[in-house]
Tab-separated table of C-alpha atoms and ligand atoms in Angstrom:
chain	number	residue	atom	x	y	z
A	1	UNK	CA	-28.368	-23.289	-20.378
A	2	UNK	CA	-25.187	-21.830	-21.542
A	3	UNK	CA	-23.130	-18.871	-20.474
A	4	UNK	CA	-20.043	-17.401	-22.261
A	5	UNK	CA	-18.318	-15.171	-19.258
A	6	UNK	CA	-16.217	-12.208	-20.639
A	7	UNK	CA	-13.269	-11.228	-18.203
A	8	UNK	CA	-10.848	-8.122	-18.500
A	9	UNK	CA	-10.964	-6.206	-15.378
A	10	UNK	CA	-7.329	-5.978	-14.551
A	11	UNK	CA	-4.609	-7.944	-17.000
A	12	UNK	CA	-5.739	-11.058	-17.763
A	13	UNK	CA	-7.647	-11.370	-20.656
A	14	UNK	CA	-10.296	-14.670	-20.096
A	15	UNK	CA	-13.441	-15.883	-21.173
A	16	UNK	CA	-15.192	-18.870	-20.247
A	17	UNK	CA	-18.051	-21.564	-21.158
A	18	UNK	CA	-20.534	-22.406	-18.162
A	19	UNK	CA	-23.367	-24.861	-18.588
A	20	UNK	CA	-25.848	-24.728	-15.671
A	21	UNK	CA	-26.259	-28.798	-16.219
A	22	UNK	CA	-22.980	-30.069	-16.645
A	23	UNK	CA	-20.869	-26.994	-15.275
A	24	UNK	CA	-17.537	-25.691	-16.689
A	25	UNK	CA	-16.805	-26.854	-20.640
A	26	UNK	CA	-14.173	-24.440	-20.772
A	27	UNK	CA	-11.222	-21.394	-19.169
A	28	UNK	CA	-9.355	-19.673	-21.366
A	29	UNK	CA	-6.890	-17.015	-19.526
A	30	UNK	CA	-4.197	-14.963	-21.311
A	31	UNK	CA	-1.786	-13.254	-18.798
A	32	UNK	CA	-0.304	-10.271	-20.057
A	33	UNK	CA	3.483	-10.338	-19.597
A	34	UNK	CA	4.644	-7.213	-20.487
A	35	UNK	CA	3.940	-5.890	-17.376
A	36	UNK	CA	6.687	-7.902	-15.851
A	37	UNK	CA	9.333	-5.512	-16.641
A	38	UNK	CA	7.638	-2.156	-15.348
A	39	UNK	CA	6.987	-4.279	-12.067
A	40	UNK	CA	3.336	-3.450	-12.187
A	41	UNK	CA	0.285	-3.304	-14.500
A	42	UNK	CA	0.882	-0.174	-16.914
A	43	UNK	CA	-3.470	0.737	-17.613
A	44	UNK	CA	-2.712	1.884	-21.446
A	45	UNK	CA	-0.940	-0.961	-22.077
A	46	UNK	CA	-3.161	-3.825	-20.503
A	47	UNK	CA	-6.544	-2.372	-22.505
A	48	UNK	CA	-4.529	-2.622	-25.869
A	49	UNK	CA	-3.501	-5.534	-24.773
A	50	UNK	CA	-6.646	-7.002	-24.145
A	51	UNK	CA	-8.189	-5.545	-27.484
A	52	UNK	CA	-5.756	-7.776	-28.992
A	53	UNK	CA	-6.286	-10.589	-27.264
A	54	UNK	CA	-9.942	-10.322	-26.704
A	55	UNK	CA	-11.436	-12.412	-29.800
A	56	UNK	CA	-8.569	-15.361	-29.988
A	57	UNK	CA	-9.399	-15.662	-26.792
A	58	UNK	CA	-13.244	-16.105	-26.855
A	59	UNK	CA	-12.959	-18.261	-29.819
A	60	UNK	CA	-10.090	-20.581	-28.186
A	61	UNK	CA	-13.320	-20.547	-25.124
A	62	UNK	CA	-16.106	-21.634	-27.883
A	63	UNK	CA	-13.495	-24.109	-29.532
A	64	UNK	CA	-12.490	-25.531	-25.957
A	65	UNK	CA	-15.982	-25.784	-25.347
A	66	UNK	CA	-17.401	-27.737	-28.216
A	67	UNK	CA	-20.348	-25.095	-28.912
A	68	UNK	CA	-20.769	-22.340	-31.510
A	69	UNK	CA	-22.595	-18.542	-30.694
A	70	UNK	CA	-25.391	-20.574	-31.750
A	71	UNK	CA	-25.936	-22.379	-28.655
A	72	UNK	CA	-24.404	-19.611	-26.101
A	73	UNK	CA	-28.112	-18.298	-23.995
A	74	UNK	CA	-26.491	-15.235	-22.558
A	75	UNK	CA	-23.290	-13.025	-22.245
A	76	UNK	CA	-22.111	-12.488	-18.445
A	77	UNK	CA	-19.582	-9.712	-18.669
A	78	UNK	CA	-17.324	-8.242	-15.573
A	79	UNK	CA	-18.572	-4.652	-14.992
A	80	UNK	CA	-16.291	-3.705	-12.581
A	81	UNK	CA	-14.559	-2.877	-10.399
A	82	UNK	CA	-11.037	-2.569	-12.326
A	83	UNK	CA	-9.565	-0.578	-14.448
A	84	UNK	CA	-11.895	1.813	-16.854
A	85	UNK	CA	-9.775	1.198	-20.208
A	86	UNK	CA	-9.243	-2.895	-19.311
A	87	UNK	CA	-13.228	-3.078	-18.177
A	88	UNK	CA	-14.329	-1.132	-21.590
A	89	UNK	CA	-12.604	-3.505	-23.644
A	90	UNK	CA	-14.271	-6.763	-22.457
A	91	UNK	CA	-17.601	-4.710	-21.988
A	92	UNK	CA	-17.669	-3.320	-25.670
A	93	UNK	CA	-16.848	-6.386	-26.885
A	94	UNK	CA	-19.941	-8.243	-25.141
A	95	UNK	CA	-22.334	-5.100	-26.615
A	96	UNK	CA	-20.702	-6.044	-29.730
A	97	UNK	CA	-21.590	-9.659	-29.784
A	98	UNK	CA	-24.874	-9.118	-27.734
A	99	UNK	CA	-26.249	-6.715	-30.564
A	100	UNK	CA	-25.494	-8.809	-33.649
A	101	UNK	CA	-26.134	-12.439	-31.811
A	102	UNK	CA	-29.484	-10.797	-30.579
A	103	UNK	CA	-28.419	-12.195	-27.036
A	104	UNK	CA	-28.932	-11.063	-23.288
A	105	UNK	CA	-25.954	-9.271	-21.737
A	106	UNK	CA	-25.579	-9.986	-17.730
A	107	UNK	CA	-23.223	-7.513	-15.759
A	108	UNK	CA	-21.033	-9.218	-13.174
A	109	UNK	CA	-19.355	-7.354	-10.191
A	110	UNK	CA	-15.683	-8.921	-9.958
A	111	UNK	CA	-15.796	-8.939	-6.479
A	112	UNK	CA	-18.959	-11.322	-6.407
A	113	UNK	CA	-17.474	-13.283	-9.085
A	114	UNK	CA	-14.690	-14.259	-7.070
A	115	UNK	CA	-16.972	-15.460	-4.156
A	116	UNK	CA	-18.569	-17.611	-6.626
A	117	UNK	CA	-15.543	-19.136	-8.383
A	118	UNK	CA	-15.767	-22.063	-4.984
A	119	UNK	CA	-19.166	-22.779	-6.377
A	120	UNK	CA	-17.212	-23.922	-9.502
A	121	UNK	CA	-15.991	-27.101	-8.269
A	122	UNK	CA	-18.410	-27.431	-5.559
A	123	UNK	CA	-21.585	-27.004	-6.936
A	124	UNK	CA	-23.324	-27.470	-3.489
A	125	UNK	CA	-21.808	-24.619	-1.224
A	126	UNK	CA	-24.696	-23.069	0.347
A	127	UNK	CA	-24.818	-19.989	2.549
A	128	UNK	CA	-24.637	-18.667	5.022
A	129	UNK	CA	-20.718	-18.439	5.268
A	130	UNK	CA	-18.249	-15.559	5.262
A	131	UNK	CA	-15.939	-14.853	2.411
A	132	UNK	CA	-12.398	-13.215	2.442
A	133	UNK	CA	-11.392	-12.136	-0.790
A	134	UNK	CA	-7.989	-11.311	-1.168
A	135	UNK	CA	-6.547	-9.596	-4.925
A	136	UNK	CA	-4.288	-7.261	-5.894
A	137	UNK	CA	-6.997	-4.729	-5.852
A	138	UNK	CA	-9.010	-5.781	-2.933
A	139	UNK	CA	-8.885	-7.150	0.764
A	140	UNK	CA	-13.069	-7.664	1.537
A	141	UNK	CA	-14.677	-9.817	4.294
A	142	UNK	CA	-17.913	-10.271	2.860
A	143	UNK	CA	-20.708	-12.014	5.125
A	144	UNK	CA	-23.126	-14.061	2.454
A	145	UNK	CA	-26.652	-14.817	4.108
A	146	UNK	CA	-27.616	-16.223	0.499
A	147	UNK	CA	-25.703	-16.206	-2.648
A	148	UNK	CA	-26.980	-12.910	-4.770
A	149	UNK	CA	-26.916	-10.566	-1.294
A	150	UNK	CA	-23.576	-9.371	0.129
A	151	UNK	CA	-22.622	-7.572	3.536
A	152	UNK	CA	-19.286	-6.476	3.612
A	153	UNK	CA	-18.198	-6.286	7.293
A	154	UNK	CA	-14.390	-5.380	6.424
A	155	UNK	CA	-12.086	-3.545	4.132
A	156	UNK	CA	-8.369	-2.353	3.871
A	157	UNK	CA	-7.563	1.092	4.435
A	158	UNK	CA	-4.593	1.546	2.484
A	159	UNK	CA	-3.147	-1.426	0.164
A	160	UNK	CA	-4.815	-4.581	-0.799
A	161	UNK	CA	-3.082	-7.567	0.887
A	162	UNK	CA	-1.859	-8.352	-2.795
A	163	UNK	CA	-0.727	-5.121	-3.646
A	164	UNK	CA	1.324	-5.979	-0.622
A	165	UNK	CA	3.228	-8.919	-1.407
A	166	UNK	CA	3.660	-7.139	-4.739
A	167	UNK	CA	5.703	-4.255	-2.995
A	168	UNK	CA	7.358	-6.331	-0.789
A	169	UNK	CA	8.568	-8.327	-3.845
A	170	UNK	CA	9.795	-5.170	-5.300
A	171	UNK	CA	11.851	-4.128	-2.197
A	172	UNK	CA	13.319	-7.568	-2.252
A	173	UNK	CA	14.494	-7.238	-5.971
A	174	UNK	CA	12.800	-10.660	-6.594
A	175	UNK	CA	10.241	-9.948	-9.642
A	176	UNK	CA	7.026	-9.099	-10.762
A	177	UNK	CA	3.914	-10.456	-9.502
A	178	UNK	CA	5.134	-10.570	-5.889
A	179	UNK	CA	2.591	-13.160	-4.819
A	180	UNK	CA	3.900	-16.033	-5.920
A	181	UNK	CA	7.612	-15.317	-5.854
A	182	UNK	CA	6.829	-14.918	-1.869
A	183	UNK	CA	5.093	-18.012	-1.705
A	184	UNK	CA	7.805	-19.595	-3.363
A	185	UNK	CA	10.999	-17.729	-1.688
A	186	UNK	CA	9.044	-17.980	2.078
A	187	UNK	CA	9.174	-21.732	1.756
A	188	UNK	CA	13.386	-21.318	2.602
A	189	UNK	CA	13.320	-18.785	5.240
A	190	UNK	CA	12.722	-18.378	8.964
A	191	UNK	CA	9.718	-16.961	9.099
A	192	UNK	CA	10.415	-15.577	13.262
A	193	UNK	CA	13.539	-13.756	11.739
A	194	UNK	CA	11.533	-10.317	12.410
A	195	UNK	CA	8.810	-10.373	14.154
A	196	UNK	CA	6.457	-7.670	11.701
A	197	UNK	CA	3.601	-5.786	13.722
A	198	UNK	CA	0.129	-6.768	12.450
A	199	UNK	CA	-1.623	-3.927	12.106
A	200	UNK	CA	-5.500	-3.627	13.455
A	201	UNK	CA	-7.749	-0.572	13.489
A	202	UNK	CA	-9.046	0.740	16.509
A	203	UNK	CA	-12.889	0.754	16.412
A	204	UNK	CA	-13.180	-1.315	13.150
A	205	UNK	CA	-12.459	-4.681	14.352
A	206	UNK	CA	-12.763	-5.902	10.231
A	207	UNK	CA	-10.559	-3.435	8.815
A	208	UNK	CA	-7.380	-4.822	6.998
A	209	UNK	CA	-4.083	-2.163	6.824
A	210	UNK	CA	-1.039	-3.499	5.319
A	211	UNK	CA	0.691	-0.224	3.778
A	212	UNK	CA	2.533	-0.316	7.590
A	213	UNK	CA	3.499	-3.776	6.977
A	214	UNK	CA	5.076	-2.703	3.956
A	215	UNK	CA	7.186	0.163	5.227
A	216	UNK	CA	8.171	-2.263	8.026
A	217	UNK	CA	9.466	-4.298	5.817
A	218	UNK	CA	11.502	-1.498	4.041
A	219	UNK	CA	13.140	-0.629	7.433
A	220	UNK	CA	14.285	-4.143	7.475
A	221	UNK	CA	16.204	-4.784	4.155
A	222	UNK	CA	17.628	-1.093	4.966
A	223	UNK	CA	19.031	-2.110	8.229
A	224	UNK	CA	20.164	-5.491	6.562
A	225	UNK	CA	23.921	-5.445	5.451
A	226	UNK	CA	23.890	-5.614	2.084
A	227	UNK	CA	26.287	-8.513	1.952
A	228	UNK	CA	23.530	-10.613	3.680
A	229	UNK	CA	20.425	-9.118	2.085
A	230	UNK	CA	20.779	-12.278	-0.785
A	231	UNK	CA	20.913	-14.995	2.249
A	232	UNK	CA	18.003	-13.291	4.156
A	233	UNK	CA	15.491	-12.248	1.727
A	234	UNK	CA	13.830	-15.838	2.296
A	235	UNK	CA	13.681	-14.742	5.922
A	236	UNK	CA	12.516	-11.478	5.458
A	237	UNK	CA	9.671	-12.918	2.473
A	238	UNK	CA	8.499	-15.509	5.385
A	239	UNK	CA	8.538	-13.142	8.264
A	240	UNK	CA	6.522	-10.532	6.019
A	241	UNK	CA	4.082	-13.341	4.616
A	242	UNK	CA	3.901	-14.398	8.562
A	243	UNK	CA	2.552	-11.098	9.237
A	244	UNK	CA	0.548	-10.239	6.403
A	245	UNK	CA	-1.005	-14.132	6.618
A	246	UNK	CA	-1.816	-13.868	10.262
A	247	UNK	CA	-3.672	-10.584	9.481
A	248	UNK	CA	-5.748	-11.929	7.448
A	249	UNK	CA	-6.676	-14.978	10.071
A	250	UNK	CA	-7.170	-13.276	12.475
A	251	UNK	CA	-9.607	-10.426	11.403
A	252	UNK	CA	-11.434	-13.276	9.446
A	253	UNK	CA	-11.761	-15.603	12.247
A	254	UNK	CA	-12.926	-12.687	14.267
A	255	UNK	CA	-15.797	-12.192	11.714
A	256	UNK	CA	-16.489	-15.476	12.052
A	257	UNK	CA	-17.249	-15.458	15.520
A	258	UNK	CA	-19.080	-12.371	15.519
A	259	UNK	CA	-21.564	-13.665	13.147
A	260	UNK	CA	-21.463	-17.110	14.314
A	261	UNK	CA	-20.136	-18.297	10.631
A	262	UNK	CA	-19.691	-22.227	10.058
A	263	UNK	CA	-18.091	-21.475	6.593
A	264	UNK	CA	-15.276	-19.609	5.493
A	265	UNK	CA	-14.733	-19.335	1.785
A	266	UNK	CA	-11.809	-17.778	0.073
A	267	UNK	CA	-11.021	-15.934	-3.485
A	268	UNK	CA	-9.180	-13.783	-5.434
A	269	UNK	CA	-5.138	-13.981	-6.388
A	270	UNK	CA	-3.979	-14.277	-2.796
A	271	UNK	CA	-6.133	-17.100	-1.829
A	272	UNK	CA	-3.726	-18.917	-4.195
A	273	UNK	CA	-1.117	-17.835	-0.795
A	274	UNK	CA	0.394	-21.735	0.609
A	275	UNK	CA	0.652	-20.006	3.566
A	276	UNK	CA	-3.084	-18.312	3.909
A	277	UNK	CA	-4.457	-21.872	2.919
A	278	UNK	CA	-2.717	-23.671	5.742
A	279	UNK	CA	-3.029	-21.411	8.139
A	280	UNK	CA	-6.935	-20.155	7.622
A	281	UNK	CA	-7.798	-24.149	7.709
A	282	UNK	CA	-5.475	-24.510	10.991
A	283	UNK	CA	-7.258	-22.267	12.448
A	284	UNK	CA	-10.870	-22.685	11.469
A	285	UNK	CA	-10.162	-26.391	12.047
A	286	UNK	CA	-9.632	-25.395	15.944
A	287	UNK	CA	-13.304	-23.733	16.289
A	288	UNK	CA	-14.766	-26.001	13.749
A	289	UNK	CA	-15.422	-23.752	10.740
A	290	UNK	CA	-15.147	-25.738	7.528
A	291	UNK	CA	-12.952	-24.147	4.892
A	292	UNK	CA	-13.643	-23.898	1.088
A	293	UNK	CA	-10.894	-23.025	-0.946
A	294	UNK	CA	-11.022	-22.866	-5.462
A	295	UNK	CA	-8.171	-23.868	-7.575
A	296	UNK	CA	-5.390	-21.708	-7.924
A	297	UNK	CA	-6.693	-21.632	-11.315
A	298	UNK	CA	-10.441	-20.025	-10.235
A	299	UNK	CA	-8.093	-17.890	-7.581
A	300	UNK	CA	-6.926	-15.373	-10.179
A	301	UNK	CA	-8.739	-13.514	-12.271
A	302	UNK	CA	-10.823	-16.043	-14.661
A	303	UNK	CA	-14.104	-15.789	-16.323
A	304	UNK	CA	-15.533	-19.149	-15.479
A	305	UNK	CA	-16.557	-17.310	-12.010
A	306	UNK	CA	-17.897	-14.327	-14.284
A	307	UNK	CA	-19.836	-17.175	-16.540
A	308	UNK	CA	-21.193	-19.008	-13.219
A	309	UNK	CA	-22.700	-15.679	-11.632
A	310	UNK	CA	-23.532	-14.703	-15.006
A	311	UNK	CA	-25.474	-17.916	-14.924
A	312	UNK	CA	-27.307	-17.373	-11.590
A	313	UNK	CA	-27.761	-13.873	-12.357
A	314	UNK	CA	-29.249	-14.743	-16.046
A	315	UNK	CA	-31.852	-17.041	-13.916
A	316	UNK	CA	-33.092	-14.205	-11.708
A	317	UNK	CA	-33.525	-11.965	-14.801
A	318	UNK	CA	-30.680	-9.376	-14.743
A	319	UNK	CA	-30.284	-7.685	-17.894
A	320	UNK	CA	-28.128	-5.181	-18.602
A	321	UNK	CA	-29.497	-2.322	-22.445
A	322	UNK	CA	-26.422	-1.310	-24.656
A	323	UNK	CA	-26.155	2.104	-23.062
A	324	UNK	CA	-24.953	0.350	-19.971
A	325	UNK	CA	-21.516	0.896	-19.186
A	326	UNK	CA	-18.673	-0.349	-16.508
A	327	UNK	CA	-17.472	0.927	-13.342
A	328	UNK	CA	-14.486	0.884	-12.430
A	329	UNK	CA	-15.935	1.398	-8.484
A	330	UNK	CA	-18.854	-0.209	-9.031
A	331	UNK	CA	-20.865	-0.886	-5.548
A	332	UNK	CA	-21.551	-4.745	-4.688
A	333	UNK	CA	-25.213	-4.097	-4.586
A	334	UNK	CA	-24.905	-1.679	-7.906
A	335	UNK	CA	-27.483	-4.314	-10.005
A	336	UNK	CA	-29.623	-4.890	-6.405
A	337	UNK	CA	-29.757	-8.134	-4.119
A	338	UNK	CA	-31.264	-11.046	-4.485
B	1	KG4	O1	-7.348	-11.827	-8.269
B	1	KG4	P1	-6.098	-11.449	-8.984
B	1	KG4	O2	-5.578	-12.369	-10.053
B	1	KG4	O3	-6.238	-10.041	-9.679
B	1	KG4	C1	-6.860	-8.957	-9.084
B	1	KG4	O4	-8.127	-8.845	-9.195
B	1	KG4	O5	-6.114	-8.179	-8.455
B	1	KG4	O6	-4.976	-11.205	-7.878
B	1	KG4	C2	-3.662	-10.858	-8.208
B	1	KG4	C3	-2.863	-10.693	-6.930
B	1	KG4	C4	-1.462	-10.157	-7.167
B	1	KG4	O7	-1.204	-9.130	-6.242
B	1	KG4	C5	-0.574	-11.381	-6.889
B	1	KG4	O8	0.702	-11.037	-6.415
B	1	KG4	C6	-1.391	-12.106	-5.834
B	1	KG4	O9	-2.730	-11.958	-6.267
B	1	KG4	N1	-1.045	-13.522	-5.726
B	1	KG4	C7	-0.511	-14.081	-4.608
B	1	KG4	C8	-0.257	-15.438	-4.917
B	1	KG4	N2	-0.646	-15.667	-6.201
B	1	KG4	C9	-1.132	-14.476	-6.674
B	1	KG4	N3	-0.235	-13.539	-3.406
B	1	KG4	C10	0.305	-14.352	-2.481
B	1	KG4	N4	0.602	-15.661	-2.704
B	1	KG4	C11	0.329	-16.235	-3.896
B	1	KG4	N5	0.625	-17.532	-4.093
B	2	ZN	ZN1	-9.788	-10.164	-9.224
């Protein structure tokens, strides 16, 4: 059975063949650049964006793919959460297609897409494990008894871990989207040369809080003489990354405990982090937790993961009539569990 996935919750336009026999025939992702110079996603301009991107996109998908309309079962489109005028794009589109092709339209929640870009490449990952997914837009620890029913045990209060690095890159004068600039810069720098609080919530032991973090590192480039702020930012990117990394560890391997997890499986843009990778598997390694991380690639925003729980979704008989509309907050459990 084949699923075309339509993603546009954020700024990347994608869509995405997935055949529940042979898996993935094909990703197509357009980034949208012209945020780069605002230093941030600008709403208006990433939903006109992805109007015009939306059809090259799905036909560079069908061509990638080898298949026509003709063959494509059902349409698994993100529903949120994301941004309203970026989700309405990809979700009118679907309608569109649904309506004339006469085919079944599957809503997708982003955040459950991400969990189940790892089952991508590794079509065997069975529950029970614990995810961590990490975005610009969200920090969740989700505990998955099966795939289709979600418990989230954690959440930030304040700003996503990605939203994060994204500041931090801003304060640092190094470029739009932070993540990877970090990544990149941290590799050079001395990652003890401040030692950043972590931040934890008293009373929610799964809470995330990195808005601190952020101001911390504000203080830091503030107190730094500016004639060695160009020789320290790789410092002050790996002592930040440090912090914001071992955050993330921590809470997660204290999740794992608690529910006695043997799994821990990341997603989302930051899972992408060098740092996050090494460290998460260091540490699971030491209590023997196994660790499955996607592809950079199935990391950020993609609709191969909106195609594959399109797919399972399809299966189990979601539908979705054309007065349905997106969310931009839209609830894990807003279609129900499995
Ligand atoms: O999942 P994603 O593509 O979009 C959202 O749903 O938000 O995540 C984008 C986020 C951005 O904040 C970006 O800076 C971050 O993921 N990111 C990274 C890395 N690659 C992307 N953060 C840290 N290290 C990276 N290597
Ligand atoms: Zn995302």
């Amino acid at each position: 059975m084949i699923v075309l996935g339509i993603e546009s919750s954020c700024d990347e336009t994608a869509a995405a063949v997935f055949d529940t026999e042979s898996g993935l025939r094909s990703n197509v992702i357009a980034s949208q650049a012209e945020h780069i110079p605002f230093g941030g996603v600008v709403p208006e301009m990433a939903s006109r964006a992805h109007t015009e991107r939306i059809v090259p996109v799905v036909r560079q998908a069908l061509t990638d793919a080898g298949v026509t309309l003709d063959e494509i079962r059902a349409l698994a489109v993100t529903a949120g959460p994301g941004l309203i005028g970026s989700l309405l794009v990809g979700v009118s589109f679907a309608k569109g297609v649904a309506f004339i092709r006469r085919l079944p339209l599957v809503p997708v929640h982003h955040m459950e897409a991400h969990v189940f870009a790892s089952r991508i490449e590794h079509p065997d990952l069975a529950p029970p494990f614990l995810a961590l997914v990490v975005s610009g837009g969200h920090t969740q620890l989700i505990w998955v008894p099966k795939w289709g029913t979600y418990r989230v045990l954690g959440t930030t209060r304040d700003d996503a871990v990605g939203e994060a690095f994204d500041k931090v890159a801003k304060i640092l004068g190094i470029g739009y989207p932070g993540g990877p600039l970090i990544d990149r810069l941290a590799r050079d720098g001395n990652a003890d040369w401040v030692k950043f609080p972590k931040a934890f919530i008293k009373g929610d032991p799964f809470a995330f809080s990195f808005s601190g973090l952020k101001t911390a590192v504000l203080m830091a480039v503030e107190k730094t003489p500016e004639n060695e702020l160009e020789l320290r930012k790789a410092d002050l990117a790996a002592s930040f990354q440090k912090a914001a990394v071992g955050a993330l560890v921590q809470t997660t391997l204290r999740a794992a405990r608690k529910m006695r997890a043997r799994r821990v499986v990341l997603g989302g843009g930051v899972a992408s982090n060098s740092a996050l990778r090494r460290e998460m598997e260091a540490a699971c390694a030491r209590i023997g937790i196994e660790v499955t991380r996607p592809s950079p690639i199935f990391c950020t925003d993609n609709a191969a993961m909106t195609a594959c729980a399109g797919a399972f979704w399809f299966e189990r008989g979601r539908r979705a009539g054309y007065n349905f509309n997106p969310n931009p907050r839209l609830p894990l459990d807003a279609f129900g569990n499995e």
